[in-house]
N, CA, C and O atoms as a DFTB+ gen file, in Angstrom:
828 C
 N C O
     1  1      94.812      70.155     141.069
     2  2      93.575      70.303     140.295
     3  2      93.429      69.121     139.344
     4  3      94.295      68.925     138.491
     5  1      92.364      68.324     139.457
     6  2      92.192      67.174     138.561
     7  2      92.038      67.611     137.105
     8  3      91.433      68.642     136.813
     9  1      92.591      66.816     136.206
    10  2      92.451      67.082     134.776
    11  2      92.118      65.782     134.048
    12  3      92.443      64.688     134.509
    13  1      91.464      65.934     132.905
    14  2      91.270      64.831     131.974
    15  2      91.872      65.245     130.645
    16  3      91.471      66.251     130.060
    17  1      92.833      64.471     130.170
    18  2      93.507      64.760     128.905
    19  2      93.225      63.632     127.928
    20  3      93.386      62.456     128.256
    21  1      92.805      63.999     126.728
    22  2      92.558      63.015     125.677
    23  2      93.550      63.217     124.541
    24  3      93.693      64.317     124.007
    25  1      94.223      62.146     124.189
    26  2      95.047      62.111     122.978
    27  2      94.165      61.516     121.886
    28  3      93.908      60.313     121.871
    29  1      93.706      62.367     120.977
    30  2      92.799      61.947     119.907
    31  2      93.617      61.642     118.658
    32  3      94.346      62.500     118.161
    33  1      93.493      60.421     118.154
    34  2      94.309      59.984     117.027
    35  2      93.415      59.451     115.913
    36  3      92.515      58.644     116.148
    37  1      93.678      59.915     114.708
    38  2      92.991      59.328     113.556
    39  2      93.707      58.039     113.159
    40  3      94.937      57.983     113.151
    41  1      92.942      57.014     112.835
    42  2      93.495      55.731     112.404
    43  2      94.468      55.911     111.242
    44  3      94.480      56.956     110.591
    45  1      95.275      54.898     110.989
    46  2      96.168      54.920     109.837
    47  2      95.404      54.870     108.527
    48  3      94.197      54.631     108.496
    49  1      96.124      55.098     107.463
    50  2      95.505      55.142     106.129
    51  2      94.777      53.833     105.808
    52  3      95.296      52.737     106.022
    53  1      93.568      53.987     105.291
    54  2      92.736      52.843     104.904
    55  2      93.204      52.288     103.563
    56  3      93.800      53.010     102.764
    57  1      92.936      51.000     103.313
    58  2      93.244      50.410     102.016
    59  2      92.554      51.210     100.919
    60  3      91.334      51.372     100.941
    61  1      93.317      51.703      99.977
    62  2      92.780      52.597      98.953
    63  2      91.722      51.901      98.114
    64  3      90.700      52.500      97.778
    65  1      91.962      50.637      97.773
    66  2      91.004      49.936      96.913
    67  2      89.678      49.684      97.608
    68  3      88.680      49.379      96.956
    69  1      89.664      49.813      98.957
    70  2      88.445      49.524      99.704
    71  2      87.851      50.753     100.375
    72  3      86.902      50.627     101.149
    73  1      88.389      51.943     100.097
    74  2      88.008      53.093     100.896
    75  2      86.534      53.468     100.766
    76  3      85.999      54.177     101.618
    77  1      85.876      52.999      99.709
    78  2      84.459      53.312      99.551
    79  2      83.573      52.130      99.964
    80  3      82.360      52.156      99.755
    81  1      84.178      51.106     100.545
    82  2      83.424      49.929     100.936
    83  2      83.109      49.911     102.420
    84  3      82.581      48.920     102.925
    85  1      83.421      50.987     103.129
    86  2      83.068      51.068     104.540
    87  2      84.140      50.513     105.451
    88  3      85.138      51.181     105.720
    89  1      83.938      49.279     105.933
    90  2      84.785      48.733     106.986
    91  2      85.936      47.925     106.402
    92  3      85.841      46.706     106.265
    93  1      87.015      48.605     106.060
    94  2      88.206      47.928     105.553
    95  2      89.394      48.286     106.426
    96  3      89.358      49.247     107.195
    97  1      90.448      47.493     106.291
    98  2      91.600      47.663     107.156
    99  2      92.623      48.651     106.642
   100  3      92.333      49.488     105.787
   101  1      93.838      48.539     107.183
   102  2      94.897      49.486     106.867
   103  2      95.627      49.115     105.585
   104  3      95.758      47.940     105.241
   105  1      96.095      50.130     104.894
   106  2      96.999      49.943     103.771
   107  2      98.405      49.713     104.323
   108  3      98.621      49.908     105.519
   109  1      99.368      49.306     103.492
   110  2     100.755      49.209     103.973
   111  2     101.259      50.523     104.568
   112  3     101.968      50.525     105.574
   113  1     100.887      51.640     103.938
   114  2     101.271      52.941     104.489
   115  2     100.623      53.165     105.846
   116  3     101.253      53.699     106.759
   117  1      99.344      52.751     105.983
   118  2      98.660      52.897     107.253
   119  2      99.339      52.120     108.368
   120  3      99.368      52.573     109.512
   121  1      99.883      50.957     108.046
   122  2     100.592      50.169     109.055
   123  2     101.889      50.849     109.477
   124  3     102.272      50.802     110.646
   125  1     102.558      51.476     108.524
   126  2     103.768      52.237     108.863
   127  2     103.406      53.407     109.780
   128  3     104.089      53.668     110.770
   129  1     102.336      54.096     109.439
   130  2     101.894      55.217     110.272
   131  2     101.580      54.764     111.691
   132  3     101.938      55.440     112.656
   133  1     100.909      53.616     111.818
   134  2     100.545      53.106     113.139
   135  2     101.790      52.736     113.941
   136  3     101.843      52.978     115.147
   137  1     102.788      52.154     113.285
   138  2     104.034      51.820     113.981
   139  2     104.739      53.090     114.468
   140  3     105.220      53.146     115.600
   141  1     104.794      54.095     113.613
   142  2     105.458      55.339     113.996
   143  2     104.685      56.038     115.115
   144  3     105.278      56.628     116.018
   145  1     103.372      55.965     115.045
   146  2     102.533      56.515     116.110
   147  2     102.796      55.780     117.420
   148  3     102.954      56.408     118.467
   149  1     102.843      54.459     117.365
   150  2     103.088      53.682     118.566
   151  2     104.420      54.031     119.212
   152  3     104.512      54.141     120.435
   153  1     105.449      54.204     118.394
   154  2     106.756      54.570     118.945
   155  2     106.713      55.953     119.586
   156  3     107.329      56.179     120.627
   157  1     105.986      56.874     118.963
   158  2     105.866      58.225     119.535
   159  2     105.165      58.174     120.896
   160  3     105.613      58.803     121.854
   161  1     104.076      57.431     120.972
   162  2     103.318      57.350     122.221
   163  2     104.111      56.620     123.301
   164  3     104.047      56.984     124.476
   165  1     104.861      55.588     122.905
   166  2     105.710      54.893     123.870
   167  2     106.769      55.840     124.417
   168  3     107.104      55.782     125.600
   169  1     107.296      56.707     123.566
   170  2     108.266      57.691     124.025
   171  2     107.664      58.673     125.002
   172  3     108.309      59.066     125.975
   173  1     106.412      59.078     124.745
   174  2     105.724      59.971     125.673
   175  2     105.520      59.292     127.018
   176  3     105.701      59.906     128.069
   177  1     105.142      58.014     126.976
   178  2     104.912      57.293     128.219
   179  2     106.224      57.144     128.996
   180  3     106.246      57.269     130.220
   181  1     107.319      56.874     128.270
   182  2     108.610      56.718     128.933
   183  2     109.071      58.023     129.585
   184  3     109.824      58.014     130.558
   185  1     108.602      59.150     129.025
   186  2     109.022      60.448     129.561
   187  2     108.045      61.003     130.596
   188  3     108.201      62.135     131.055
   189  1     107.036      60.204     130.966
   190  2     106.182      60.619     132.075
   191  2     104.704      60.740     131.790
   192  3     103.922      60.941     132.720
   193  1     104.284      60.625     130.529
   194  2     102.858      60.646     130.215
   195  2     102.292      59.248     130.417
   196  3     102.618      58.329     129.665
   197  1     101.457      59.085     131.417
   198  2     100.929      57.769     131.753
   199  2      99.516      57.621     131.199
   200  3      98.592      58.302     131.645
   201  1      99.352      56.728     130.227
   202  2      98.029      56.498     129.642
   203  2      97.240      55.526     130.518
   204  3      97.732      54.458     130.881
   205  1      96.010      55.914     130.851
   206  2      95.160      55.082     131.681
   207  2      94.383      54.056     130.869
   208  3      94.106      52.961     131.358
   209  1      94.029      54.399     129.630
   210  2      93.241      53.483     128.806
   211  2      93.340      53.897     127.348
   212  3      93.649      55.043     127.023
   213  1      93.069      52.933     126.480
   214  2      92.951      53.193     125.038
   215  2      91.523      52.861     124.635
   216  3      91.080      51.725     124.805
   217  1      90.804      53.832     124.108
   218  2      89.450      53.641     123.586
   219  2      89.551      53.670     122.058
   220  3      90.224      54.539     121.503
   221  1      88.902      52.746     121.385
   222  2      89.014      52.739     119.931
   223  2      87.681      52.414     119.274
   224  3      86.843      51.709     119.836
   225  1      87.508      52.941     118.081
   226  2      86.368      52.594     117.240
   227  2      86.453      51.114     116.880
   228  3      87.538      50.533     116.846
   229  1      85.302      50.515     116.614
   230  2      85.284      49.089     116.286
   231  2      85.473      48.817     114.797
   232  3      85.473      47.656     114.388
   233  1      85.634      49.850     113.979
   234  2      85.868      49.637     112.551
   235  2      87.284      49.101     112.331
   236  3      88.197      49.400     113.100
   237  1      87.451      48.312     111.279
   238  2      88.693      47.559     111.082
   239  2      89.928      48.447     111.060
   240  3      90.946      48.097     111.657
   241  1      89.858      49.589     110.386
   242  2      91.041      50.442     110.286
   243  2      91.462      50.994     111.649
   244  3      92.650      51.195     111.899
   245  1      90.494      51.237     112.523
   246  2      90.811      51.708     113.873
   247  2      91.280      50.549     114.748
   248  3      92.189      50.711     115.562
   249  1      90.660      49.382     114.580
   250  2      91.063      48.198     115.355
   251  2      92.507      47.831     115.027
   252  3      93.304      47.577     115.931
   253  1      92.847      47.801     113.746
   254  2      94.200      47.424     113.353
   255  2      95.219      48.459     113.807
   256  3      96.323      48.100     114.217
   257  1      94.863      49.737     113.738
   258  2      95.752      50.775     114.258
   259  2      95.987      50.565     115.749
   260  3      97.113      50.668     116.235
   261  1      94.908      50.270     116.466
   262  2      95.003      50.054     117.912
   263  2      95.876      48.851     118.242
   264  3      96.684      48.911     119.169
   265  1      95.728      47.773     117.504
   266  2      96.529      46.574     117.767
   267  2      98.017      46.872     117.644
   268  3      98.819      46.400     118.450
   269  1      98.381      47.652     116.638
   270  2      99.793      47.998     116.449
   271  2     100.270      48.932     117.552
   272  3     101.343      48.730     118.122
   273  1      99.477      49.952     117.853
   274  2      99.852      50.925     118.882
   275  2      99.937      50.257     120.249
   276  3     100.859      50.528     121.017
   277  1      98.976      49.382     120.556
   278  2      98.947      48.733     121.865
   279  2     100.192      47.890     122.105
   280  3     100.596      47.690     123.251
   281  1     100.802      47.395     121.035
   282  2     102.040      46.652     121.180
   283  2     103.171      47.491     121.741
   284  3     104.141      46.956     122.278
   285  1     103.050      48.812     121.616
   286  2     104.052      49.731     122.146
   287  2     103.677      50.252     123.532
   288  3     104.462      50.959     124.164
   289  1     102.475      49.905     124.006
   290  2     101.997      50.394     125.308
   291  2     101.566      49.238     126.187
   292  3     100.393      49.144     126.547
   293  1     102.492      48.353     126.542
   294  2     102.115      47.177     127.345
   295  2     101.540      47.586     128.694
   296  3     102.019      48.513     129.346
   297  1     100.506      46.868     129.087
   298  2      99.898      47.118     130.388
   299  2      98.778      48.129     130.383
   300  3      98.089      48.278     131.392
   301  1      98.568      48.844     129.261
   302  2      97.494      49.825     129.188
   303  2      96.208      49.127     128.727
   304  3      96.213      48.413     127.725
   305  1      95.121      49.334     129.452
   306  2      93.845      48.701     129.108
   307  2      93.346      49.192     127.762
   308  3      93.412      50.388     127.476
   309  1      92.849      48.291     126.937
   310  2      92.369      48.601     125.583
   311  2      90.956      48.064     125.438
   312  3      90.682      46.926     125.819
   313  1      90.052      48.874     124.887
   314  2      88.696      48.374     124.649
   315  2      88.015      49.152     123.532
   316  3      88.298      50.329     123.308
   317  1      87.114      48.470     122.836
   318  2      86.297      49.111     121.810
   319  2      85.292      50.035     122.474
   320  3      84.768      49.731     123.545
   321  1      85.025      51.172     121.829
   322  2      84.147      52.190     122.408
   323  2      83.213      52.707     121.319
   324  3      83.647      53.386     120.388
   325  1      81.933      52.382     121.442
   326  2      80.966      52.809     120.433
   327  2      80.828      54.330     120.371
   328  3      80.391      54.871     119.355
   329  1      81.193      55.013     121.433
   330  2      81.089      56.477     121.452
   331  2      81.938      57.125     120.370
   332  3      81.627      58.228     119.921
   333  1      83.017      56.450     119.940
   334  2      83.944      57.079     118.992
   335  2      83.966      56.369     117.647
   336  3      84.950      56.469     116.915
   337  1      82.899      55.655     117.309
   338  2      82.845      55.068     115.974
   339  2      82.643      56.185     114.951
   340  3      82.335      57.321     115.313
   341  1      82.817      55.856     113.686
   342  2      82.774      56.859     112.619
   343  2      81.371      57.443     112.486
   344  3      80.427      56.727     112.152
   345  1      81.235      58.733     112.746
   346  2      79.954      59.428     112.640
   347  2      80.155      60.772     111.943
   348  3      81.237      61.358     111.970
   349  1      79.075      61.235     111.321
   350  2      79.061      62.574     110.743
   351  2      78.048      63.406     111.510
   352  3      76.844      63.203     111.351
   353  1      78.507      64.344     112.342
   354  2      77.561      65.176     113.083
   355  2      76.804      66.106     112.144
   356  3      77.408      66.844     111.365
   357  1      75.491      66.065     112.223
   358  2      74.648      66.912     111.371
   359  2      73.964      67.935     112.277
   360  3      72.968      67.612     112.925
   361  1      74.486      69.168     112.332
   362  2      73.906      70.182     113.227
   363  2      72.469      70.500     112.845
   364  3      72.045      70.262     111.714
   365  1      71.734      71.039     113.797
   366  2      70.351      71.435     113.526
   367  2      70.298      72.590     112.541
   368  3      69.380      72.671     111.725
   369  1      71.268      73.477     112.610
   370  2      71.351      74.593     111.662
   371  2      72.776      74.702     111.148
   372  3      73.734      74.463     111.883
   373  1      72.905      75.063     109.888
   374  2      74.228      75.197     109.270
   375  2      74.079      76.054     108.012
   376  3      72.969      76.199     107.499
   377  1      75.186      76.628     107.501
   378  2      75.112      77.453     106.300
   379  2      74.555      76.666     105.115
   380  3      74.833      75.478     104.957
   381  1      73.775      77.339     104.299
   382  2      73.090      76.675     103.188
   383  2      74.088      76.047     102.218
   384  3      73.744      75.102     101.508
   385  1      75.313      76.556     102.178
   386  2      76.280      76.016     101.229
   387  2      76.660      74.565     101.534
   388  3      77.242      73.888     100.687
   389  1      76.333      74.080     102.749
   390  2      76.646      72.705     103.111
   391  2      75.441      71.768     102.977
   392  3      75.507      70.610     103.389
   393  1      74.356      72.258     102.410
   394  2      73.142      71.454     102.309
   395  2      73.376      70.172     101.525
   396  3      72.962      69.097     101.958
   397  1      74.032      70.277     100.381
   398  2      74.269      69.096      99.553
   399  2      75.164      68.086     100.270
   400  3      74.942      66.878     100.179
   401  1      76.172      68.585     100.980
   402  2      77.067      67.678     101.707
   403  2      76.296      66.871     102.738
   404  3      76.404      65.645     102.771
   405  1      75.525      67.539     103.575
   406  2      74.803      66.836     104.626
   407  2      73.713      65.931     104.064
   408  3      73.391      64.902     104.659
   409  1      73.146      66.309     102.922
   410  2      72.104      65.479     102.315
   411  2      72.650      64.143     101.837
   412  3      71.898      63.174     101.728
   413  1      73.941      64.076     101.550
   414  2      74.543      62.863     101.013
   415  2      75.131      61.948     102.086
   416  3      75.669      60.890     101.760
   417  1      75.039      62.333     103.346
   418  2      75.594      61.504     104.419
   419  2      74.752      60.239     104.565
   420  3      73.535      60.336     104.718
   421  1      75.367      59.053     104.523
   422  2      74.596      57.804     104.669
   423  2      73.882      57.745     106.022
   424  3      74.371      58.269     107.023
   425  1      72.732      57.104     106.026
   426  2      71.928      57.038     107.250
   427  2      72.687      56.415     108.413
   428  3      72.535      56.849     109.555
   429  1      73.513      55.387     108.131
   430  2      74.206      54.697     109.220
   431  2      75.376      55.500     109.782
   432  3      75.981      55.105     110.779
   433  1      75.696      56.630     109.140
   434  2      76.766      57.490     109.640
   435  2      76.231      58.809     110.200
   436  3      76.965      59.544     110.860
   437  1      74.970      59.107     109.944
   438  2      74.403      60.382     110.377
   439  2      74.264      60.439     111.896
   440  3      73.862      59.467     112.536
   441  1      74.603      61.585     112.453
   442  2      74.414      61.833     113.880
   443  2      73.607      63.124     114.009
   444  3      74.177      64.193     114.228
   445  1      72.269      63.027     113.873
   446  2      71.431      64.232     113.882
   447  2      71.598      65.030     115.174
   448  3      71.515      64.489     116.277
   449  1      71.833      66.321     115.005
   450  2      72.034      67.178     116.165
   451  2      73.291      66.846     116.938
   452  3      73.503      67.359     118.036
   453  1      74.140      65.975     116.362
   454  2      75.376      65.530     117.018
   455  2      75.102      64.964     118.406
   456  3      75.923      65.106     119.313
   457  1      73.945      64.322     118.571
   458  2      73.579      63.826     119.898
   459  2      74.554      62.767     120.401
   460  3      74.941      62.789     121.569
   461  1      74.956      61.833     119.525
   462  2      75.880      60.787     119.958
   463  2      77.241      61.362     120.307
   464  3      77.856      60.957     121.293
   465  1      77.716      62.311     119.496
   466  2      79.029      62.883     119.762
   467  2      79.008      63.815     120.966
   468  3      80.030      63.967     121.636
   469  1      77.884      64.435     121.256
   470  2      77.783      65.208     122.497
   471  2      77.939      64.280     123.705
   472  3      78.580      64.627     124.697
   473  1      77.336      63.097     123.595
   474  2      77.472      62.120     124.664
   475  2      78.921      61.669     124.803
   476  3      79.415      61.481     125.915
   477  1      79.602      61.496     123.667
   478  2      81.009      61.102     123.697
   479  2      81.857      62.135     124.415
   480  3      82.706      61.785     125.235
   481  1      81.633      63.408     124.113
   482  2      82.386      64.481     124.770
   483  2      82.091      64.496     126.266
   484  3      82.999      64.613     127.089
   485  1      80.813      64.376     126.605
   486  2      80.417      64.420     128.011
   487  2      81.047      63.272     128.797
   488  3      81.505      63.457     129.925
   489  1      81.063      62.090     128.190
   490  2      81.571      60.912     128.891
   491  2      83.104      60.907     128.949
   492  3      83.689      60.776     130.024
   493  1      83.748      61.050     127.785
   494  2      85.206      60.931     127.742
   495  2      85.898      62.159     128.317
   496  3      87.025      62.067     128.805
   497  1      85.227      63.313     128.263
   498  2      85.831      64.528     128.799
   499  2      85.508      64.792     130.251
   500  3      85.908      65.824     130.791
   501  1      84.795      63.890     130.896
   502  2      84.432      64.092     132.298
   503  2      85.676      64.150     133.183
   504  3      86.627      63.396     132.975
   505  1      85.664      65.040     134.162
   506  2      86.778      65.184     135.094
   507  2      86.391      64.552     136.424
   508  3      85.373      64.909     137.017
   509  1      87.196      63.623     136.882
   510  2      86.929      62.957     138.148
   511  2      87.764      63.521     139.277
   512  3      88.179      64.680     139.244
   513  1      88.000      62.700     140.262
   514  2      88.751      63.145     141.438
   515  2      90.253      63.021     141.251
   516  3      91.025      63.548     142.052
   517  1      90.672      62.330     140.200
   518  2      92.102      62.195     139.954
   519  2      92.413      62.505     138.495
   520  3      91.528      62.509     137.638
   521  1      93.673      62.760     138.239
   522  2      94.116      63.051     136.873
   523  2      93.974      61.810     136.003
   524  3      94.269      60.696     136.436
   525  1      93.518      62.015     134.771
   526  2      93.327      60.890     133.840
   527  2      93.797      61.291     132.456
   528  3      93.505      62.391     131.987
   529  1      94.531      60.392     131.800
   530  2      94.994      60.608     130.426
   531  2      94.634      59.386     129.604
   532  3      95.115      58.288     129.884
   533  1      93.795      59.560     128.591
   534  2      93.340      58.459     127.753
   535  2      93.729      58.689     126.302
   536  3      93.822      59.825     125.837
   537  1      93.953      57.600     125.606
   538  2      94.204      57.620     124.166
   539  2      92.931      57.185     123.457
   540  3      92.320      56.184     123.832
   541  1      92.526      57.932     122.432
   542  2      91.306      57.627     121.678
   543  2      91.679      57.482     120.210
   544  3      92.102      58.452     119.581
   545  1      91.525      56.284     119.658
   546  2      91.841      56.022     118.252
   547  2      90.521      55.971     117.496
   548  3      89.718      55.057     117.683
   549  1      90.309      56.965     116.641
   550  2      88.980      57.176     116.085
   551  2      89.071      57.708     114.652
   552  3      89.968      57.327     113.900
   553  1      88.140      58.588     114.279
   554  2      87.986      59.011     112.887
   555  2      88.005      60.533     112.760
   556  3      87.841      61.264     113.737
   557  1      88.208      60.980     111.536
   558  2      88.423      62.398     111.259
   559  2      87.304      63.289     111.789
   560  3      87.572      64.270     112.483
   561  1      86.048      62.957     111.467
   562  2      84.938      63.830     111.849
   563  2      84.722      63.835     113.355
   564  3      84.310      64.845     113.925
   565  1      85.002      62.705     113.999
   566  2      84.864      62.638     115.457
   567  2      85.848      63.594     116.117
   568  3      85.483      64.350     117.018
   569  1      87.088      63.556     115.665
   570  2      88.100      64.459     116.232
   571  2      87.730      65.907     115.944
   572  3      87.871      66.772     116.807
   573  1      87.252      66.172     114.722
   574  2      86.828      67.528     114.386
   575  2      85.753      68.041     115.330
   576  3      85.763      69.212     115.709
   577  1      84.812      67.159     115.716
   578  2      83.753      67.594     116.630
   579  2      84.318      67.905     118.012
   580  3      83.933      68.898     118.628
   581  1      85.228      67.065     118.506
   582  2      85.839      67.341     119.810
   583  2      86.560      68.684     119.802
   584  3      86.432      69.467     120.743
   585  1      87.311      68.949     118.746
   586  2      88.048      70.219     118.667
   587  2      87.082      71.391     118.590
   588  3      87.290      72.411     119.248
   589  1      86.026      71.254     117.792
   590  2      85.018      72.308     117.706
   591  2      84.416      72.603     119.066
   592  3      84.225      73.759     119.443
   593  1      84.115      71.521     119.805
   594  2      83.539      71.687     121.133
   595  2      84.498      72.440     122.055
   596  3      84.101      73.386     122.734
   597  1      85.745      72.021     122.072
   598  2      86.727      72.637     122.964
   599  2      86.906      74.122     122.647
   600  3      87.084      74.938     123.551
   601  1      86.857      74.463     121.367
   602  2      87.023      75.861     120.963
   603  2      85.723      76.655     121.042
   604  3      85.717      77.860     120.790
   605  1      84.612      75.982     121.393
   606  2      83.306      76.630     121.484
   607  2      82.951      77.345     120.183
   608  3      82.426      78.459     120.190
   609  1      83.251      76.674     119.061
   610  2      82.967      77.217     117.734
   611  2      81.540      76.857     117.325
   612  3      80.924      75.998     117.956
   613  1      81.002      77.492     116.283
   614  2      79.674      77.117     115.787
   615  2      79.600      75.620     115.503
   616  3      80.606      75.003     115.151
   617  1      78.423      75.040     115.652
   618  2      78.284      73.584     115.602
   619  2      78.657      72.972     114.254
   620  3      79.021      71.798     114.192
   621  1      78.574      73.737     113.193
   622  2      78.932      73.200     111.887
   623  2      80.429      73.333     111.610
   624  3      80.922      72.828     110.601
   625  1      81.149      74.011     112.501
   626  2      82.519      74.397     112.177
   627  2      83.528      73.265     112.330
   628  3      84.725      73.479     112.136
   629  1      83.064      72.055     112.677
   630  2      83.968      70.913     112.637
   631  2      84.408      70.635     111.207
   632  3      85.464      70.047     110.973
   633  1      83.576      71.069     110.244
   634  2      83.935      70.920     108.832
   635  2      85.218      71.693     108.542
   636  3      85.346      72.859     108.915
   637  1      86.143      71.053     107.891
   638  2      87.405      71.700     107.552
   639  2      88.502      71.470     108.573
   640  3      89.654      71.832     108.334
   641  1      88.160      70.866     109.723
   642  2      89.185      70.544     110.724
   643  2      89.706      69.141     110.427
   644  3      89.335      68.172     111.090
   645  1      90.559      69.052     109.437
   646  2      90.988      67.746     108.944
   647  2      92.239      67.249     109.658
   648  3      93.208      67.986     109.845
   649  1      92.190      65.977     110.051
   650  2      93.327      65.339     110.713
   651  2      94.038      64.421     109.719
   652  3      93.386      63.721     108.945
   653  1      95.358      64.423     109.740
   654  2      96.113      63.464     108.939
   655  2      96.001      62.085     109.573
   656  3      95.812      61.968     110.784
   657  1      96.115      61.053     108.766
   658  2      96.132      59.697     109.304
   659  2      97.335      59.534     110.230
   660  3      98.467      59.840     109.855
   661  1      97.078      59.050     111.439
   662  2      98.146      58.848     112.402
   663  2      98.552      60.088     113.173
   664  3      99.484      60.040     113.976
   665  1      97.863      61.204     112.942
   666  2      98.196      62.450     113.636
   667  2      97.616      62.453     115.045
   668  3      96.673      61.720     115.345
   669  1      98.199      63.293     115.908
   670  2      97.785      63.394     117.302
   671  2      97.217      64.780     117.579
   672  3      97.845      65.789     117.258
   673  1      96.033      64.826     118.172
   674  2      95.429      66.058     118.675
   675  2      95.176      65.865     120.169
   676  3      94.663      64.825     120.583
   677  1      95.530      66.855     120.970
   678  2      95.408      66.721     122.425
   679  2      94.468      67.801     122.958
   680  3      94.637      68.985     122.669
   681  1      93.477      67.373     123.740
   682  2      92.534      68.291     124.385
   683  2      92.506      67.979     125.884
   684  3      92.796      66.861     126.309
   685  1      92.147      69.003     126.673
   686  2      92.201      68.823     128.130
   687  2      91.075      69.560     128.821
   688  3      90.732      70.686     128.462
   689  1      90.499      68.897     129.829
   690  2      89.516      69.492     130.714
   691  2      90.110      69.549     132.114
   692  3      90.879      68.666     132.496
   693  1      89.766      70.572     132.879
   694  2      90.246      70.660     134.254
   695  2      89.109      71.138     135.145
   696  3      88.156      71.766     134.685
   697  1      89.232      70.828     136.423
   698  2      88.210      71.237     137.381
   699  2      88.884      71.808     138.621
   700  3      89.759      71.179     139.216
   701  1      88.468      73.000     138.995
   702  2      88.983      73.657     140.190
   703  2      88.007      73.397     141.336
   704  3      86.907      73.949     141.336
   705  1      88.382      72.573     142.307
   706  2      87.436      72.250     143.388
   707  2      87.079      73.454     144.251
   708  3      86.117      73.403     145.016
   709  1      87.846      74.541     144.135
   710  2      87.574      75.733     144.936
   711  2      86.736      76.771     144.171
   712  3      86.393      77.823     144.711
   713  1      86.412      76.455     142.898
   714  2      85.607      77.386     142.108
   715  2      84.149      77.314     142.548
   716  3      83.727      76.299     143.102
   717  1      83.369      78.374     142.311
   718  2      81.935      78.335     142.652
   719  2      81.251      77.174     141.945
   720  3      81.584      76.854     140.804
   721  1      80.312      76.554     142.610
   722  2      79.617      75.386     142.073
   723  2      78.534      75.837     141.104
   724  3      77.382      76.035     141.490
   725  1      78.917      75.998     139.844
   726  2      77.994      76.435     138.805
   727  2      77.876      75.317     137.782
   728  3      78.823      75.102     137.025
   729  1      76.749      74.586     137.717
   730  2      76.629      73.446     136.807
   731  2      76.743      73.827     135.342
   732  3      77.030      72.972     134.504
   733  1      76.523      75.098     135.019
   734  2      76.631      75.541     133.638
   735  2      78.080      75.834     133.245
   736  3      78.406      75.858     132.058
   737  1      78.944      76.056     134.228
   738  2      80.344      76.376     133.941
   739  2      81.244      75.605     134.915
   740  3      81.873      76.212     135.781
   741  1      81.312      74.274     134.783
   742  2      82.102      73.473     135.724
   743  2      83.600      73.614     135.465
   744  3      84.105      73.149     134.443
   745  1      84.304      74.257     136.393
   746  2      85.743      74.388     136.245
   747  2      86.128      75.346     135.136
   748  3      85.349      76.209     134.731
   749  1      87.349      75.173     134.657
   750  2      87.853      76.030     133.587
   751  2      87.347      75.547     132.225
   752  3      86.954      74.388     132.090
   753  1      87.353      76.416     131.222
   754  2      86.981      75.953     129.882
   755  2      87.991      74.913     129.399
   756  3      89.163      74.982     129.767
   757  1      87.560      73.959     128.588
   758  2      88.509      72.980     128.046
   759  2      89.525      73.670     127.152
   760  3      89.283      74.768     126.649
   761  1      90.665      73.015     126.959
   762  2      91.763      73.630     126.209
   763  2      92.227      72.714     125.088
   764  3      92.269      71.493     125.242
   765  1      92.576      73.321     123.957
   766  2      93.219      72.610     122.858
   767  2      94.726      72.722     123.069
   768  3      95.288      73.812     122.970
   769  1      95.381      71.599     123.359
   770  2      96.809      71.599     123.658
   771  2      97.639      71.514     122.387
   772  3      98.633      72.225     122.241
   773  1      97.235      70.652     121.475
   774  2      97.916      70.549     120.179
   775  2      96.928      70.021     119.156
   776  3      95.933      69.386     119.506
   777  1      97.215      70.292     117.873
   778  2      96.283      69.919     116.811
   779  2      97.031      69.321     115.642
   780  3      97.960      69.932     115.113
   781  1      96.630      68.122     115.234
   782  2      97.126      67.503     113.999
   783  2      98.657      67.407     113.978
   784  3      99.296      67.765     112.989
   785  1      99.227      66.926     115.072
   786  2     100.672      66.787     115.201
   787  2     101.133      65.565     114.406
   788  3     100.740      64.440     114.712
   789  1     101.964      65.785     113.387
   790  2     102.462      64.695     112.545
   791  2     103.986      64.596     112.620
   792  3     104.615      64.003     111.744
   793  1     104.575      65.174     113.662
   794  2     106.028      65.210     113.763
   795  2     106.673      63.842     113.828
   796  3     107.859      63.711     113.525
   797  1     105.928      62.818     114.213
   798  2     106.462      61.468     114.328
   799  2     106.388      60.684     113.024
   800  3     106.944      59.590     112.927
   801  1     105.707      61.230     112.021
   802  2     105.517      60.510     110.755
   803  2     106.600      60.896     109.750
   804  3     106.965      62.065     109.631
   805  1     107.107      59.894     109.029
   806  2     108.026      60.185     107.932
   807  2     107.282      60.944     106.843
   808  3     106.052      60.942     106.807
   809  1     108.022      61.588     105.965
   810  2     107.388      62.401     104.917
   811  2     106.486      61.566     104.021
   812  3     105.351      61.960     103.754
   813  1     106.968      60.419     103.552
   814  2     106.200      59.633     102.588
   815  2     104.884      59.098     103.138
   816  3     103.886      59.130     102.418
   817  1     104.826      58.594     104.408
   818  2     103.568      58.034     104.886
   819  2     102.519      59.060     105.230
   820  3     101.388      58.669     105.520
   821  1     102.813      60.356     105.219
   822  2     101.791      61.337     105.559
   823  2     100.719      61.369     104.473
   824  3     101.027      61.329     103.281
   825  1      99.452      61.441     104.901
   826  2      98.337      61.521     103.945
   827  2      97.385      62.601     104.394
   828  3      96.372      62.843     103.737
């Protein structure tokens, strides 16, 4: 049965002095987190998990995390992916208590109706004719949306699904070629394999 597995990773810690300036790189702690993440992923690959590609956000903190991680995964294709850049999904309906939060989201980060992130899920979670395992180095809200989707939770419920910097979340889609051909329910429901795994990070670098 073909499967698509995504290892969703939040970038390492951003430079604290620049965290409100948008596109800034990693702090020293973030670089440590990225190194520890890279070693963890290399260990997974050595034990049989074969990564087909690394997709990463084009923001500096994600690019720098990817550069460090890719050094531990020689031969794996790496490319920037606009589908997983930093976005804030703004559902069409949500509890009134979140009105102020959504009102303050900058225009360049807003994803009305989560249209862009729905496209990301559809594209990256697609199941083909063969098994595929991809690494996605992205941002907190993006990972929260993927997890919300997999759990079929209310559209606003990505809020509160916080990922630690350098943590690993794994989601999986599968398709049964012998199942009835129903376009509304293709294959089995997606599964959350693990969430916010920080076992590879030392105590001090966790954020």
